[in-house]
Amino acid sequence: MGTDAGNEMERIHRGLEEFLEQELKAAEQQQRQKEPKLFIIEEPRKEKEIDVIGGTGRGADSRPRKGGSTGRSKSSHPAGNRTGNRDGTTRPAGSAAVRPGPDRNPPGKRSRARPAAPDVIFVDNSRKSRKGTRPGKFQESKEPVRRKRKNIEKNQGRKNRANGADDTNGKSVSAGSGRKGGSGKRPLLSRVKRFLVVAVLILALLGVGLYQLVGMVYHKMHYSEIPSQTKLPMEQEGTVNILLIGNDSRQNGEDGRSDAMILLSVSRRTRKITMISLLRDIYVEIPGHDNNRLNAAYSFGGAELLMETIEKNFDIPVHRYVQVNFEAFANLLDAVGGVDLELSREEIEYVNGYLVEYNMLTNRPQGTDNMDPSVSGMVHLNGPQALAYCRNRYLGTDFGRTERQRKVMTEVIRKLPGAVLTNFGELTDGLLPNLTTNLTQWECFRLSLMAGKLLTYDLESDSVPQPGTYKSSTIRKMSVLEVDFEANRNYLKEKLYGK
């Protein structure tokens, strides 16, 4: 019996050695793959009962078996489940042998004392459960496992610190995991990213809708490409300069004269909208032609030559224009609901005089829209009346006429946002078909994006030449204005660009 027990113990030791060798190889392989397997030693607690030779305990194998009690006496186990020990006692088959220390308790009795220096310790190599650990396997030596666990925890701590994780009490937490004890950065970043994605999608949809709306409106205008100006930028130094040309043509062509030339400048640098009237009698150098009045450039070469002439003489880049004829101007005034201005008796008489020509050109009965000269002061002007008011150049010469034009345009710009919301159909149908421009659809879209900011900009108006920088002369039997161009160039750069 003793020999059989000894052979059984040798087989058990050989099996344990093979098992430990496989486990060590597996642990080394996992460590090389940077996925170390953590061995946790679960030492027997004091309250656990340890099997000693001839005794029973409440260890891992102390659970009740079928047909028997939890005790470990000979009578409580079938004979087939018992294995002999060296001293002739029996133990459950397949259980690990424990070499006892000093025999402090008589055989057959339970002991809560810890064995002295056991050769085999209990190692839990299974997964952790929420309520503790499950029975594990055996390891011959405690120190190698402790060193491995220490090295594994050290390497994991370094990795966590490199990733910015918090390593507290030896428990590593992955960086930004968002779990309890983590930094919570990853969920916050995810929420921010989702918000940004949604915001970008909304803005994109609004942008597409606005671009389609601008396209619908844009195609009602007449686009006239100017090859020499197309490749030149619309905006320079944060400023957009657009030349507004009012001619006396009843068609959308350049067959008439340029009665009004207003440089409309929008500056992001100065946060201002500035209207500068350019007097038509300024004596200028016209590229490819003899010196002449400024409005002659429009007669010689249309809007393209007029923009080149302004840029050459005043050193101000002007690459875009909008041309408005009589009918378009009158329709614009009607679309915004007219304007309220203060007129003298004499100005009202001139309004009635210009209405005679307008009624004839538009096939309206004479006397239509005539005003009562006895009613002076603050009066309301509709589209044709405001047009007649702007065309008057007999009161105050050309300086007085450009001032009246700026007064009307200032009121139009102030009332335009409200008209877009309340009278959009009439505004587009009455005005746009009578406009000609070299602005592209994309450039009009860019200007529409600025509409919100433009409402906060200051609106100013003035004229060129400035007082004290010109003199009236007669050249080749023409009444002209000789201008100090250097002084007026400096004025324009300061006014439009803040220089």
XYZ file of C-alpha atoms in Angstrom:
499
model
C 0.000 0.000 0.000
C 2.840 2.303 0.842
C 4.572 1.489 -2.464
C 1.414 2.239 -4.425
C 1.022 5.526 -2.620
C 4.620 6.421 -3.375
C 4.168 5.619 -7.076
C 1.020 7.655 -7.118
C 2.865 10.622 -5.603
C 5.616 10.381 -8.216
C 3.060 10.376 -11.006
C 1.397 13.393 -9.465
C 4.714 15.263 -9.190
C 5.619 14.465 -12.787
C 2.210 15.668 -13.924
C 2.644 18.862 -11.921
C 6.087 19.483 -13.370
C 4.793 19.057 -16.926
C 1.860 21.273 -16.211
C 4.053 24.007 -14.646
C 6.475 23.863 -17.549
C 3.593 24.388 -20.006
C 2.194 27.213 -17.935
C 5.559 28.990 -17.741
C 6.016 28.691 -21.517
C 2.532 30.041 -22.097
C 3.205 32.947 -19.715
C 6.472 33.799 -21.465
C 4.783 33.683 -24.869
C 2.003 35.972 -23.700
C 4.536 38.412 -22.230
C 6.422 38.501 -25.537
C 3.160 39.343 -27.271
C 2.712 42.224 -24.848
C -0.376 40.554 -23.482
C 0.977 39.270 -20.197
C -1.042 36.818 -18.228
C -1.438 37.894 -14.675
C -0.987 35.167 -12.055
C -2.622 36.009 -8.757
C -1.635 34.029 -5.726
C -4.468 33.114 -3.495
C -2.908 31.917 -0.303
C -4.972 29.873 2.118
C -6.707 32.092 4.588
C -6.586 31.401 8.279
C -10.240 30.616 8.421
C -9.854 27.934 5.765
C -9.214 24.445 6.910
C -6.197 22.722 5.422
C -5.945 19.054 4.714
C -3.241 17.420 6.687
C -2.418 13.791 6.860
C -5.299 12.008 8.430
C -7.444 15.171 8.725
C -10.247 16.882 6.852
C -10.683 20.515 5.992
C -12.872 23.111 4.301
C -10.619 23.682 1.374
C -11.432 23.849 -2.296
C -12.556 20.253 -2.291
C -14.734 20.409 0.835
C -18.018 20.873 -1.060
C -20.729 18.238 -0.421
C -20.621 15.341 -2.794
C -23.568 13.359 -4.030
C -24.710 10.944 -1.469
C -22.379 12.158 1.278
C -21.698 14.932 3.773
C -19.075 17.634 3.677
C -16.766 15.823 6.087
C -13.652 14.075 4.912
C -13.824 10.919 7.075
C -13.396 7.506 5.587
C -17.091 6.748 5.871
C -18.120 9.851 3.968
C -16.434 8.936 0.692
C -16.821 5.955 -1.541
C -13.831 3.718 -1.731
C -13.349 4.483 -5.402
C -12.794 8.173 -4.637
C -10.057 7.668 -2.066
C -6.322 7.408 -2.571
C -3.867 6.202 -0.021
C -1.202 8.343 1.595
C 2.170 7.286 2.934
C 0.878 6.806 6.447
C -1.930 4.597 5.339
C -4.648 7.230 5.352
C -6.826 7.985 2.370
C -7.558 11.173 0.421
C -9.841 12.095 -2.482
C -8.615 10.825 -5.810
C -7.027 13.508 -8.028
C -6.367 15.951 -5.174
C -2.943 17.426 -4.621
C -0.757 15.989 -1.919
C 0.303 18.354 0.820
C 3.415 17.630 2.758
C 2.664 18.332 6.421
C 4.715 20.194 8.915
C 4.912 19.207 12.529
C 1.987 17.145 13.621
C 0.264 19.659 15.842
C -3.134 18.038 15.818
C -4.138 14.424 16.144
C -5.195 12.725 12.933
C -8.811 12.924 12.028
C -9.321 16.329 13.604
C -9.717 19.663 11.903
C -7.053 22.289 12.223
C -7.137 25.979 11.436
C -3.363 26.334 11.750
C -1.305 27.112 8.679
C 1.172 24.382 7.636
C 4.769 25.297 8.142
C 6.669 25.980 4.902
C 4.640 23.924 2.430
C 6.399 22.879 -0.736
C 3.281 23.478 -2.834
C 1.149 26.612 -2.664
C -2.283 27.319 -4.075
C -2.271 29.567 -7.166
C -5.421 30.904 -8.738
C -4.853 31.085 -12.478
C -8.471 31.496 -13.405
C -10.434 34.652 -14.203
C -11.602 36.924 -11.461
C -15.246 36.794 -10.573
C -17.208 39.522 -8.874
C -17.393 37.613 -5.566
C -13.848 36.310 -5.422
C -11.771 33.684 -7.129
C -12.361 30.173 -8.216
C -10.086 27.271 -7.350
C -6.938 27.418 -9.391
C -3.908 25.264 -10.032
C -0.698 24.542 -8.195
C 2.745 26.078 -8.446
C 5.879 24.676 -6.907
C 7.528 27.958 -5.932
C 6.079 31.283 -4.772
C 8.976 33.602 -5.667
C 9.076 33.108 -9.489
C 5.366 33.906 -9.729
C 5.717 36.955 -7.525
C 8.616 38.250 -9.621
C 6.656 37.722 -12.812
C 3.635 39.467 -11.405
C 5.791 42.339 -10.201
C 7.428 42.722 -13.629
C 4.078 42.525 -15.393
C 2.580 45.202 -13.141
C 5.656 47.394 -13.561
C 5.496 47.153 -17.369
C 1.772 47.803 -17.346
C 2.266 50.839 -15.099
C 4.872 52.263 -17.468
C 2.557 51.741 -20.401
C -0.316 53.446 -18.628
C 1.828 56.393 -17.568
C 3.063 56.765 -21.138
C -0.544 56.871 -22.295
C -1.411 59.447 -19.644
C -3.453 57.037 -17.525
C -3.861 57.187 -13.789
C -2.112 54.399 -11.895
C -3.435 54.314 -8.359
C -2.618 51.687 -5.785
C -1.169 49.465 -8.472
C -4.460 49.386 -10.440
C -3.924 50.621 -13.949
C -6.695 52.498 -15.733
C -6.571 52.937 -19.496
C -6.172 56.526 -20.634
C -9.420 58.324 -21.363
C -11.455 55.184 -20.907
C -14.400 57.063 -19.506
C -15.028 54.321 -16.915
C -15.158 54.886 -13.203
C -11.812 56.290 -12.118
C -10.847 57.332 -15.697
C -10.421 60.807 -17.093
C -13.623 60.735 -19.157
C -12.002 62.613 -22.044
C -12.938 60.160 -24.759
C -16.737 60.413 -24.249
C -16.479 64.215 -24.060
C -14.478 64.344 -27.279
C -16.995 62.026 -28.907
C -19.858 64.322 -27.944
C -17.985 67.367 -29.271
C -17.231 65.560 -32.520
C -20.861 64.559 -32.949
C -21.974 68.141 -32.296
C -19.489 69.507 -34.835
C -20.573 66.970 -37.443
C -24.239 67.899 -36.966
C -23.416 71.635 -37.088
C -21.397 71.220 -40.280
C -24.222 69.250 -41.909
C -26.773 71.931 -40.986
C -24.540 74.709 -42.304
C -23.919 72.751 -45.478
C -27.637 72.301 -46.063
C -28.294 75.986 -45.423
C -25.432 76.926 -47.735
C -26.749 74.717 -50.521
C -30.236 76.164 -50.108
C -28.937 79.729 -50.135
C -26.783 79.034 -53.190
C -29.803 77.681 -55.070
C -31.860 80.725 -54.063
C -29.108 83.069 -55.242
C -28.925 81.112 -58.497
C -32.665 81.494 -59.053
C -32.424 85.255 -58.514
C -29.153 85.588 -60.405
C -30.528 84.130 -63.619
C -33.064 86.950 -63.809
C -30.238 89.433 -64.326
C -28.185 89.932 -67.468
C -24.607 88.710 -67.168
C -22.067 90.479 -69.373
C -18.592 88.995 -69.131
C -15.573 91.284 -69.388
C -12.586 89.029 -70.214
C -9.999 91.551 -69.016
C -11.682 91.754 -65.591
C -12.836 88.149 -65.058
C -9.528 86.860 -63.691
C -9.061 89.884 -61.439
C -10.263 89.455 -57.834
C -13.494 91.009 -56.645
C -12.031 91.749 -53.206
C -8.663 93.316 -52.430
C -7.294 94.224 -48.997
C -10.618 93.325 -47.394
C -12.557 95.748 -49.608
C -15.034 95.107 -52.430
C -15.474 97.952 -54.932
C -18.493 97.793 -57.243
C -19.228 100.558 -59.732
C -22.928 101.438 -59.968
C -23.722 102.896 -63.370
C -27.026 104.607 -64.035
C -27.626 105.287 -67.724
C -30.541 106.813 -69.580
C -31.055 103.750 -71.760
C -34.421 102.033 -71.799
C -32.693 98.798 -72.879
C -30.133 96.593 -71.157
C -27.286 97.851 -73.290
C -24.673 100.572 -73.319
C -26.322 102.800 -75.881
C -27.121 105.589 -73.421
C -25.120 108.054 -71.351
C -23.879 107.432 -67.837
C -25.953 109.892 -65.847
C -24.782 108.463 -62.518
C -21.476 106.870 -61.470
C -21.346 105.774 -57.840
C -18.491 103.727 -56.407
C -20.044 101.379 -53.830
C -17.344 100.133 -51.459
C -17.789 97.501 -48.723
C -14.806 97.270 -46.369
C -14.284 94.598 -43.710
C -11.297 96.577 -42.470
C -13.223 99.770 -41.686
C -16.621 98.028 -41.258
C -18.236 100.640 -43.491
C -20.367 100.842 -46.612
C -19.276 103.895 -48.538
C -20.861 105.473 -51.586
C -18.622 107.864 -53.533
C -20.186 109.829 -56.382
C -17.812 110.464 -59.289
C -18.750 113.677 -61.077
C -19.179 113.137 -64.789
C -17.409 116.429 -65.770
C -14.020 115.418 -64.285
C -11.371 115.870 -66.977
C -9.529 112.557 -67.119
C -7.114 110.513 -69.206
C -9.009 107.807 -71.074
C -6.888 104.804 -72.147
C -6.708 104.621 -75.957
C -8.473 107.969 -76.395
C -7.845 111.661 -75.927
C -8.452 113.274 -72.551
C -12.110 113.962 -72.011
C -14.909 114.018 -69.443
C -15.282 110.953 -67.269
C -18.689 109.987 -68.627
C -17.233 109.986 -72.157
C -15.340 106.812 -71.266
C -18.642 104.989 -70.960
C -19.702 106.309 -74.372
C -16.417 105.156 -75.938
C -16.091 101.704 -74.411
C -18.928 100.950 -72.018
C -18.445 99.712 -68.471
C -15.066 98.094 -69.184
C -13.416 101.297 -70.378
C -15.078 103.314 -67.616
C -13.623 101.006 -64.902
C -10.167 101.157 -66.518
C -10.353 104.960 -66.620
C -11.287 105.231 -62.934
C -8.496 102.856 -61.903
C -5.891 104.677 -64.026
C -6.699 108.174 -62.754
C -7.584 107.452 -59.100
C -5.458 104.330 -58.443
C -8.470 102.444 -57.054
C -9.110 98.878 -58.284
C -12.606 98.542 -59.760
C -13.275 95.150 -61.378
C -17.033 94.668 -60.931
C -20.002 96.785 -61.970
C -23.807 96.836 -61.932
C -25.614 98.819 -64.605
C -29.116 100.141 -63.924
C -31.393 101.748 -66.482
C -34.294 104.138 -65.910
C -36.940 101.489 -65.570
C -34.908 99.391 -63.127
C -34.276 102.359 -60.874
C -37.945 103.316 -60.762
C -38.997 99.705 -60.093
C -36.437 99.456 -57.266
C -37.931 102.507 -55.560
C -41.441 101.111 -55.878
C -40.357 97.727 -54.546
C -39.006 99.258 -51.322
C -42.136 101.357 -50.930
C -40.737 104.688 -52.076
C -38.767 107.205 -50.022
C -39.583 110.157 -47.807
C -37.471 113.241 -48.514
C -37.643 116.959 -47.899
C -38.148 118.887 -51.169
C -38.423 122.591 -51.872
C -41.095 124.087 -54.138
C -38.543 124.551 -56.918
C -37.383 120.934 -56.699
C -40.990 119.719 -56.999
C -41.410 121.780 -60.186
C -38.333 120.138 -61.693
C -39.670 116.710 -60.718
C -42.825 117.413 -62.754
C -40.689 118.585 -65.661
C -38.607 115.381 -65.787
C -41.783 113.302 -65.458
C -42.886 114.625 -68.844
C -39.927 112.872 -70.539
C -40.321 109.714 -68.461
C -44.052 109.399 -69.230
C -43.329 109.820 -72.893
C -40.575 107.143 -72.882
C -42.743 104.654 -70.967
C -45.952 105.374 -72.932
C -47.800 106.676 -69.917
C -50.380 109.513 -70.090
C -48.927 112.923 -69.477
C -49.540 114.254 -65.997
C -49.118 110.810 -64.430
C -47.489 111.072 -60.971
C -47.276 114.891 -61.129
C -46.839 116.543 -57.740
C -48.530 119.625 -56.271
C -45.918 122.425 -56.149
C -47.706 124.076 -53.254
C -46.959 121.068 -51.074
C -43.322 121.386 -50.061
C -41.308 120.048 -47.150
C -41.272 116.323 -46.255
C -42.966 114.480 -49.102
C -43.268 110.858 -50.215
C -41.794 109.956 -53.607
C -42.657 106.861 -55.602
C -40.360 105.269 -58.178
C -40.840 107.609 -61.180
C -40.891 110.700 -58.919
C -37.649 109.671 -57.168
C -36.029 109.041 -60.574
C -37.028 112.502 -61.775
C -35.666 113.973 -58.522
C -32.270 112.283 -59.073
C -31.948 113.423 -62.695
C -32.249 117.124 -61.900
C -28.893 118.798 -62.620
C -30.101 122.365 -62.912
C -30.172 123.028 -59.191
C -26.696 123.035 -57.635
C -24.960 121.852 -60.858
C -23.585 118.318 -60.935
C -22.624 118.450 -57.228
C -26.277 118.979 -56.276
C -27.456 116.183 -58.537
C -24.985 113.605 -57.137
C -25.988 114.627 -53.622
C -29.650 113.944 -54.439
C -28.686 110.580 -55.910
C -26.854 109.586 -52.738
C -29.806 110.657 -50.585
C -32.143 108.376 -52.506
C -29.672 105.452 -52.562
C -29.085 105.778 -48.814
C -32.808 105.422 -48.148
C -33.027 102.478 -50.554
C -30.215 100.618 -48.792
C -31.834 101.181 -45.406
C -35.215 99.869 -46.581
C -33.891 97.048 -48.746
C -33.638 94.326 -46.021
C -37.279 94.794 -45.078
C -38.356 94.755 -48.736
C -36.554 91.451 -49.284
C -38.695 89.888 -46.548
C -42.036 91.526 -47.365
C -41.916 92.237 -51.113
C -39.368 89.809 -52.518
C -41.340 88.925 -55.654
C -41.863 92.490 -56.833
C -38.277 93.378 -55.974
C -36.807 90.608 -58.087
C -39.299 90.795 -60.945
C -39.207 94.569 -61.292
C -35.506 95.203 -60.689
C -33.402 92.239 -61.752
C -34.484 91.930 -65.407
C -33.253 95.513 -65.888
C -29.813 94.918 -64.341
C -26.602 94.107 -66.208
C -23.478 92.976 -64.331
C -20.212 91.083 -64.647
C -20.578 89.580 -61.163
C -20.639 85.781 -61.290
C -23.161 83.650 -59.426
C -20.480 82.530 -56.966
C -19.530 86.168 -56.253
C -23.175 87.048 -55.662
C -23.361 84.090 -53.274
C -20.328 85.418 -51.382
C -21.970 88.827 -51.106
C -25.171 87.220 -49.812
C -23.164 85.554 -47.031
C -22.015 89.010 -45.969
C -25.577 90.320 -45.726
C -25.824 89.743 -41.977
C -22.620 91.660 -41.287
C -23.574 94.475 -43.647
C -26.515 95.338 -41.417
C -24.044 96.273 -38.676
C -21.800 98.402 -40.911
C -21.892 102.203 -40.929
C -23.232 103.822 -44.094
C -21.411 106.881 -45.414
C -21.518 108.881 -48.639
C -19.427 111.575 -50.287
C -18.234 112.768 -53.689
C -15.055 113.241 -55.739
C -13.455 115.649 -56.339
C -13.220 116.919 -52.785
C -13.776 120.588 -52.026
C -10.638 122.674 -52.692
C -9.100 120.018 -54.975
C -10.535 121.158 -58.325
C -11.289 124.172 -60.517
C -13.777 124.773 -63.332
C -12.260 125.192 -66.803
C -13.193 125.198 -70.470
C -11.146 122.840 -72.635
C -11.947 122.302 -76.320
C -15.206 124.156 -75.764
C -16.151 121.752 -72.946
C -16.965 122.800 -69.398
C -14.830 120.494 -67.264
C -13.372 120.123 -63.792
C -9.583 120.043 -63.521
C -8.763 117.927 -60.511
C -5.804 117.513 -58.166
C -5.628 113.741 -58.605
C -2.953 113.171 -55.975
C -5.082 114.755 -53.248
C -8.162 112.809 -54.298
C -6.246 109.523 -54.498
C -5.103 109.945 -50.901
C -8.641 110.771 -49.830
C -10.091 107.656 -51.469
C -7.472 105.342 -49.954
C -8.130 106.723 -46.503
C -11.894 106.610 -46.919
C -12.175 103.152 -48.486
C -9.215 101.321 -46.982
C -8.506 103.181 -43.763
C -4.975 104.031 -44.910
